[in-house]
Amino acid sequence: MENSVDIAIIGAGPGGLAASETCARFGASVTVIDEQSAPGGQIYRQAPENLRQRAEGFGIAYVDGVAKANAVASISAIEWRLGHAVWNVLTPQRTQSEAFLISTVTDDGLSEIEAKRVIVATGCYDMPVPFPGWTLPGVMGAGAIQALMKGQRVVPGKKIVLAGSHPLLLIIAEQMLAFGERPAAVVFSQPMWRAGRLLSRPGVAVSFAEPLAQAARAYAKLLRAGVPVIFSGAVLRADGNDRVESVTLAHLNPATGLPQPDNTREISCDAVGIGFGFTASSELVRLAGAATRWSRTGGGWIAVHDGEMRSTVANLYVAGEVAGIGGAKTAAAEGALAALSALRDAGYGVDAAELRRARSNCRRNRAFAALLQELADPGDELLRALRDEGTVICRCEEITKGQVEELLGQNPFLGTSNALKLLGRTGMGACQGRYCSRSVLELISSATGRGVEDIGQFTARPPVKPVPIHHFGGGVRD
Amino acid sequence: MSKADWDVAVVGGGLVGAASAYYLSKRGARVLLLERRELNGQASGQNAGSLHFQIEQRLVSHGEAMTRQAATILPLILDAIERWRGITAELGETDLDVVQHGGLMVAETPQQVATLERKLKLETQGGLPTRIIDGEELRSLAPYLSNSVLAATYCAVEGHGNPRLITAALARGAARQGTAIRTWTTVTGLRREEGCWRIETENSDGSVRREYASTILNAAGAWARELAALAGVHLPVFPVALTMNATDAAPPFIPLLIQHVGRRLSLKQMREGNLLIGGGWPSRFERDRNGLVTTRAAYPRMESIYGNMAVALDVVPAVARRTLLRSWTGIVGITADQLPLLGEVPEAPGFFVATGGSAFTLGLTYAAQIAELIDSGRTPLDIDIYGPRRFGHLNAYMG
């Protein structure tokens, strides 16, 4: 307990950074933990020092974000645990002490951090969308492509197809152009008019002028560069021998939004980035026993909070994507608010006006996030139509949709994600169900008619990231 | 009796409940299987799946008297060996990952070797084929064991079942024979009425039902005490939360079940290549003002994960090349005297119970015995000493 810090912040993305800066400003002792070796999270992911050239290709927001991250990193009052992957969180109720116990693993071994309060700002990952060929090397999440570009300054292909429904695809394609690579195509499942209809709502265009202008600029740049930007389309399958060599593109029926099997064409490519949206990394929140709720368009299972970022577990706070996909600005706003709540609960004098400003900042950003979620939503019907019997649902254990359906048929009493995991191994692999949880939920729902909350999610288990067992021979460092 | 809708209502959809429903319906009984959540959701699906027939470490490490008592369980063990051998074919399944390639109980100190010898004597008397091996023979049988292992007792019919698969297969078998299965159904009341049991149930959708059964079989495992209380009797069964761990998959290299006579370890390799590592390391229940919260998942203690991994590394050094994928908790029911609890409760005619420790290894046997007892009033094995009668002093003033 004497060693425990006032506030531990898990995640050094925009949410965690804003939280840590706020905590430090109030003089609280704060430790920030992140898997990566530099702060910034996914959106401001930094390259190793010898590769930091051409950062301006990611745009001014990235350059500013990285600078900001590094400025926070230089605050001497903050203790940094970078390169630390958190694999377990025990609440004070469970450690039977006054402090949370956070277990981490690094390349060198295990360590533990005790904290009186914890802010979870663990972000999100590409929403996995199974379709035939999605496990071929070269097919990846659009966010993963961006991570390679930012983290390694590598564009993983010469003929990349970006496909999905998220406007981020435009930004990634634009960044590729800046790195001298021209994407083979950018494919959106929505009809073009959908964006227009959303934007024509009263007030929308004015309130969100800046991100809209950014997307419009990217679109214009792509058209000028001759990149085909296709609407009402979807990648039906990816084919190739050792890696992806082509994709089959289908035109979607304008009335149903579903693929027209007789209206397809093949596009040759060497990599595919799929971007239908993001899934919240809420596993630590769940592991700590805090409530989550299902948000179909907002990131899957997201943390329940009280409007001031308090989770349902005392002294555990959430910020950013874990509380619903919202982007960097929302995360930063919520990180600051989570910190103010934690500080106030710890007895620090938080100015009422500052709290009010932080709350309204969150509200404003969440309004934009809601619009973006609506714009990016591909609809479950389309995602369902993309997978066939043989499509792998659980990548770790290589279980297909057909196998899952067969199990559900043979075992009519099977009605939860956990029971399917137990009987069918979906979610038992190294990813702990990150890849398959959404598909599993939908398959059980289709087979049984049960509601999402009844079907539930895989119970989060430690370690949420695999831990090399040889580390257990070496004991624990503080 | 004509009032009864069912001959037997089995409460608890774990291995013992599903197997009892299977054996009872095979004998022609009209069986209702009730489970408040999902089948196989608790210890039956969460345990490490050992088919351990050698007398357990926890039983030989608590003095001579208990060790002798433990030896009385050997007739059940001999029955279990044969049942596991036949269960896949009996259920008409092709592969339930039931493997009986043998098992070792290892010793790392001379004192532990002495315990092995003492245990071996009891096993030999009881007819369990076990022998001590060491030196070259041990190294060639199990080259993956560390040099710290001095000797081991070898039992050729030990192995593992797959906790993921067996209960579901038993439930499918029971259903084929006419057992009615109701999941998400909680028993809320049990009352003796006109020679049979009135059962009140509540489904998770809120619907309630009242029906009648000639006999109740309490197969509620760690929750057997609560269920018995509904019928107005005490059964001293206590929930105990244990930690299990799974590694990533490796090419097959450990065909045997590995246990330790002096430290907490069970280790085996499953069909898919993952190692399951356990051995009785404690997890923790949350507590509230009412005491232990046993309806919510317990969680592994950090000390248990570290400790269990450390023993595994000591005994099988190659474990160091694996990654820990998952640690979890199973909640088992243990009786006050650690022996099985098997039979009719004298103070509550028609109310039977089948539970107790080692209910994975011995689950099929418990179920088969209790099914025969319910159906014919007799059992082939002498199970009198496991009967609830031994706790009669708790129920002398109940009713």
Short mmCIF file of N, CA, C and O in Angstrom, two decimals, chain A residues 47-106:
data_model
loop_
_atom_site.label_atom_id
_atom_site.label_comp_id
_atom_site.label_asym_id
_atom_site.label_seq_id
_atom_site.Cartn_x
_atom_site.Cartn_y
_atom_site.Cartn_z
N ALA A 47 7.28 5.99 -34.86
CA ALA A 47 8.28 5.10 -35.45
C ALA A 47 9.53 5.15 -34.60
O ALA A 47 9.74 6.09 -33.85
N PRO A 48 10.39 4.10 -34.69
CA PRO A 48 11.69 4.17 -34.02
C PRO A 48 12.46 5.40 -34.53
O PRO A 48 12.22 5.87 -35.65
N GLU A 49 13.39 5.88 -33.72
CA GLU A 49 14.02 7.17 -34.03
C GLU A 49 14.66 7.23 -35.41
O GLU A 49 14.60 8.26 -36.09
N ASN A 50 15.25 6.12 -35.85
CA ASN A 50 15.91 6.16 -37.15
C ASN A 50 14.93 6.18 -38.32
O ASN A 50 15.33 6.29 -39.48
N LEU A 51 13.64 6.07 -38.03
CA LEU A 51 12.65 6.00 -39.12
C LEU A 51 11.65 7.17 -39.07
O LEU A 51 10.59 7.09 -39.64
N ARG A 52 12.02 8.24 -38.37
CA ARG A 52 10.99 9.24 -38.12
C ARG A 52 10.77 10.23 -39.27
O ARG A 52 10.04 11.20 -39.12
N GLN A 53 11.38 9.97 -40.42
CA GLN A 53 11.21 10.90 -41.54
C GLN A 53 9.78 10.83 -42.10
O GLN A 53 9.05 9.87 -41.84
N ARG A 54 9.42 11.83 -42.82
CA ARG A 54 8.16 11.87 -43.57
C ARG A 54 6.90 11.81 -42.70
O ARG A 54 5.86 11.36 -43.14
N ALA A 55 7.03 12.24 -41.44
CA ALA A 55 5.87 12.22 -40.56
C ALA A 55 4.76 13.12 -41.10
O ALA A 55 3.57 12.85 -40.90
N GLU A 56 5.15 14.17 -41.84
CA GLU A 56 4.14 15.12 -42.34
C GLU A 56 3.18 14.44 -43.31
O GLU A 56 2.08 14.95 -43.55
N GLY A 57 3.56 13.29 -43.85
CA GLY A 57 2.66 12.55 -44.74
C GLY A 57 1.38 12.12 -44.03
O GLY A 57 0.38 11.82 -44.67
N PHE A 58 1.41 12.07 -42.71
CA PHE A 58 0.22 11.68 -41.96
C PHE A 58 -0.66 12.87 -41.60
O PHE A 58 -1.67 12.72 -40.92
N GLY A 59 -0.21 14.05 -42.03
CA GLY A 59 -1.05 15.22 -41.79
C GLY A 59 -0.67 15.95 -40.52
O GLY A 59 0.02 15.42 -39.65
N ILE A 60 -1.18 17.16 -40.44
CA ILE A 60 -0.81 18.05 -39.36
C ILE A 60 -1.30 17.53 -38.01
O ILE A 60 -0.62 17.65 -36.99
N ALA A 61 -2.47 16.85 -38.02
CA ALA A 61 -3.03 16.34 -36.75
C ALA A 61 -2.07 15.30 -36.14
O ALA A 61 -1.87 15.27 -34.93
N TYR A 62 -1.45 14.50 -37.01
CA TYR A 62 -0.51 13.49 -36.51
C TYR A 62 0.74 14.15 -35.96
O TYR A 62 1.20 13.83 -34.85
N VAL A 63 1.29 15.08 -36.71
CA VAL A 63 2.52 15.75 -36.27
C VAL A 63 2.28 16.44 -34.93
O VAL A 63 3.08 16.32 -33.99
N ASP A 64 1.15 17.13 -34.83
CA ASP A 64 0.80 17.81 -33.57
C ASP A 64 0.60 16.79 -32.44
O ASP A 64 1.04 17.01 -31.31
N GLY A 65 -0.10 15.71 -32.76
CA GLY A 65 -0.42 14.70 -31.75
C GLY A 65 0.84 14.06 -31.18
O GLY A 65 0.97 13.87 -29.97
N VAL A 66 1.79 13.76 -32.07
CA VAL A 66 3.05 13.17 -31.63
C VAL A 66 3.81 14.16 -30.75
O VAL A 66 4.34 13.80 -29.69
N ALA A 67 3.83 15.42 -31.19
CA ALA A 67 4.53 16.44 -30.41
C ALA A 67 3.91 16.57 -29.02
O ALA A 67 4.60 16.64 -28.00
N LYS A 68 2.59 16.55 -29.00
CA LYS A 68 1.87 16.65 -27.72
C LYS A 68 2.20 15.45 -26.82
O LYS A 68 2.45 15.60 -25.63
N ALA A 69 2.18 14.26 -27.43
CA ALA A 69 2.48 13.04 -26.66
C ALA A 69 3.87 13.13 -26.04
O ALA A 69 4.07 12.81 -24.87
N ASN A 70 4.81 13.60 -26.84
CA ASN A 70 6.17 13.68 -26.32
C ASN A 70 6.32 14.78 -25.28
O ASN A 70 7.14 14.66 -24.36
N ALA A 71 5.51 15.83 -25.41
CA ALA A 71 5.54 16.88 -24.38
C ALA A 71 5.03 16.33 -23.05
O ALA A 71 5.62 16.56 -21.99
N VAL A 72 3.94 15.54 -23.12
CA VAL A 72 3.42 14.93 -21.88
C VAL A 72 4.46 13.96 -21.32
O VAL A 72 4.68 13.88 -20.11
N ALA A 73 5.13 13.26 -22.23
CA ALA A 73 6.12 12.26 -21.79
C ALA A 73 7.26 12.91 -21.03
O ALA A 73 7.93 12.26 -20.23
N SER A 74 7.48 14.20 -21.25
CA SER A 74 8.60 14.86 -20.59
C SER A 74 8.20 15.44 -19.23
O SER A 74 9.03 16.00 -18.52
N ILE A 75 6.92 15.32 -18.84
CA ILE A 75 6.51 15.81 -17.52
C ILE A 75 7.13 14.91 -16.47
O ILE A 75 6.86 13.70 -16.42
N SER A 76 7.95 15.49 -15.63
CA SER A 76 8.78 14.65 -14.75
C SER A 76 7.95 14.00 -13.64
O SER A 76 8.35 13.00 -13.07
N ALA A 77 6.79 14.57 -13.33
CA ALA A 77 5.99 14.01 -12.24
C ALA A 77 5.31 12.70 -12.63
O ALA A 77 4.81 11.98 -11.77
N ILE A 78 5.28 12.39 -13.92
CA ILE A 78 4.60 11.16 -14.36
C ILE A 78 5.61 10.03 -14.47
O ILE A 78 6.69 10.19 -15.03
N GLU A 79 5.23 8.89 -13.91
CA GLU A 79 6.10 7.73 -14.06
C GLU A 79 5.61 6.90 -15.25
O GLU A 79 4.42 6.65 -15.39
N TRP A 80 6.51 6.50 -16.10
CA TRP A 80 6.13 5.79 -17.32
C TRP A 80 6.51 4.33 -17.24
O TRP A 80 7.63 4.00 -16.87
N ARG A 81 5.59 3.50 -17.59
CA ARG A 81 5.89 2.07 -17.75
C ARG A 81 5.57 1.73 -19.19
O ARG A 81 4.50 1.20 -19.50
N LEU A 82 6.48 2.10 -20.09
CA LEU A 82 6.27 1.81 -21.51
C LEU A 82 6.84 0.43 -21.82
O LEU A 82 7.75 -0.04 -21.14
N GLY A 83 6.30 -0.21 -22.85
CA GLY A 83 6.71 -1.58 -23.15
C GLY A 83 6.13 -2.58 -22.16
O GLY A 83 6.57 -3.71 -22.08
N HIS A 84 5.14 -2.15 -21.40
CA HIS A 84 4.47 -3.02 -20.43
C HIS A 84 3.07 -3.39 -20.92
O HIS A 84 2.23 -2.50 -21.06
N ALA A 85 2.84 -4.66 -21.18
CA ALA A 85 1.49 -5.10 -21.52
C ALA A 85 0.78 -5.54 -20.23
O ALA A 85 1.31 -6.37 -19.50
N VAL A 86 -0.37 -4.95 -19.96
CA VAL A 86 -1.13 -5.33 -18.77
C VAL A 86 -1.82 -6.66 -19.04
O VAL A 86 -2.50 -6.82 -20.06
N TRP A 87 -1.63 -7.63 -18.14
CA TRP A 87 -2.29 -8.93 -18.39
C TRP A 87 -3.30 -9.29 -17.30
O TRP A 87 -4.08 -10.22 -17.46
N ASN A 88 -3.32 -8.54 -16.21
CA ASN A 88 -4.35 -8.79 -15.20
C ASN A 88 -4.57 -7.54 -14.38
O ASN A 88 -3.64 -6.75 -14.15
N VAL A 89 -5.81 -7.33 -13.96
CA VAL A 89 -6.14 -6.25 -13.03
C VAL A 89 -7.02 -6.85 -11.94
O VAL A 89 -8.05 -7.45 -12.24
N LEU A 90 -6.58 -6.73 -10.70
CA LEU A 90 -7.41 -7.17 -9.58
C LEU A 90 -7.85 -5.93 -8.80
O LEU A 90 -7.05 -5.04 -8.52
N THR A 91 -9.13 -5.88 -8.48
CA THR A 91 -9.67 -4.74 -7.73
C THR A 91 -9.28 -4.87 -6.25
O THR A 91 -8.92 -5.96 -5.80
N PRO A 92 -9.38 -3.77 -5.49
CA PRO A 92 -9.09 -3.86 -4.05
C PRO A 92 -9.98 -4.90 -3.37
O PRO A 92 -9.52 -5.61 -2.48
N GLN A 93 -11.22 -4.99 -3.81
CA GLN A 93 -12.14 -6.00 -3.27
C GLN A 93 -11.54 -7.40 -3.44
O GLN A 93 -11.68 -8.27 -2.59
N ARG A 94 -10.83 -7.60 -4.56
CA ARG A 94 -10.28 -8.92 -4.84
C ARG A 94 -8.88 -9.13 -4.28
O ARG A 94 -8.49 -10.27 -4.01
N THR A 95 -8.11 -8.05 -4.14
CA THR A 95 -6.80 -8.23 -3.50
C THR A 95 -6.96 -8.20 -1.99
O THR A 95 -6.04 -8.50 -1.25
N GLN A 96 -8.16 -7.82 -1.54
CA GLN A 96 -8.45 -7.65 -0.12
C GLN A 96 -7.43 -6.72 0.52
O GLN A 96 -6.84 -6.99 1.56
N SER A 97 -7.22 -5.59 -0.19
CA SER A 97 -6.35 -4.53 0.33
C SER A 97 -6.99 -3.21 -0.08
O SER A 97 -8.14 -3.16 -0.48
N GLU A 98 -6.21 -2.14 0.01
CA GLU A 98 -6.74 -0.82 -0.35
C GLU A 98 -6.44 -0.48 -1.80
O GLU A 98 -6.80 0.59 -2.27
N ALA A 99 -5.71 -1.35 -2.49
CA ALA A 99 -5.21 -0.97 -3.81
C ALA A 99 -5.55 -1.98 -4.90
O ALA A 99 -5.75 -3.16 -4.63
N PHE A 100 -5.62 -1.46 -6.12
CA PHE A 100 -5.69 -2.32 -7.29
C PHE A 100 -4.31 -2.94 -7.50
O PHE A 100 -3.29 -2.32 -7.19
N LEU A 101 -4.30 -4.14 -8.03
CA LEU A 101 -3.03 -4.77 -8.40
C LEU A 101 -3.03 -4.96 -9.92
O LEU A 101 -3.89 -5.67 -10.46
N ILE A 102 -2.10 -4.30 -10.59
CA ILE A 102 -2.01 -4.39 -12.04
C ILE A 102 -0.78 -5.21 -12.39
O ILE A 102 0.33 -4.88 -11.95
N SER A 103 -0.97 -6.29 -13.13
CA SER A 103 0.15 -7.16 -13.49
C SER A 103 0.55 -6.88 -14.94
O SER A 103 -0.32 -6.83 -15.81
N THR A 104 1.83 -6.69 -15.17
CA THR A 104 2.28 -6.42 -16.54
C THR A 104 3.38 -7.40 -16.92
O THR A 104 4.02 -8.02 -16.08
N VAL A 105 3.57 -7.50 -18.24
CA VAL A 105 4.67 -8.31 -18.76
C VAL A 105 5.44 -7.46 -19.77
O VAL A 105 4.86 -6.73 -20.55
N THR A 106 6.77 -7.54 -19.67
CA THR A 106 7.63 -6.85 -20.63
C THR A 106 8.48 -7.92 -21.31
O THR A 106 8.35 -9.11 -21.00
#
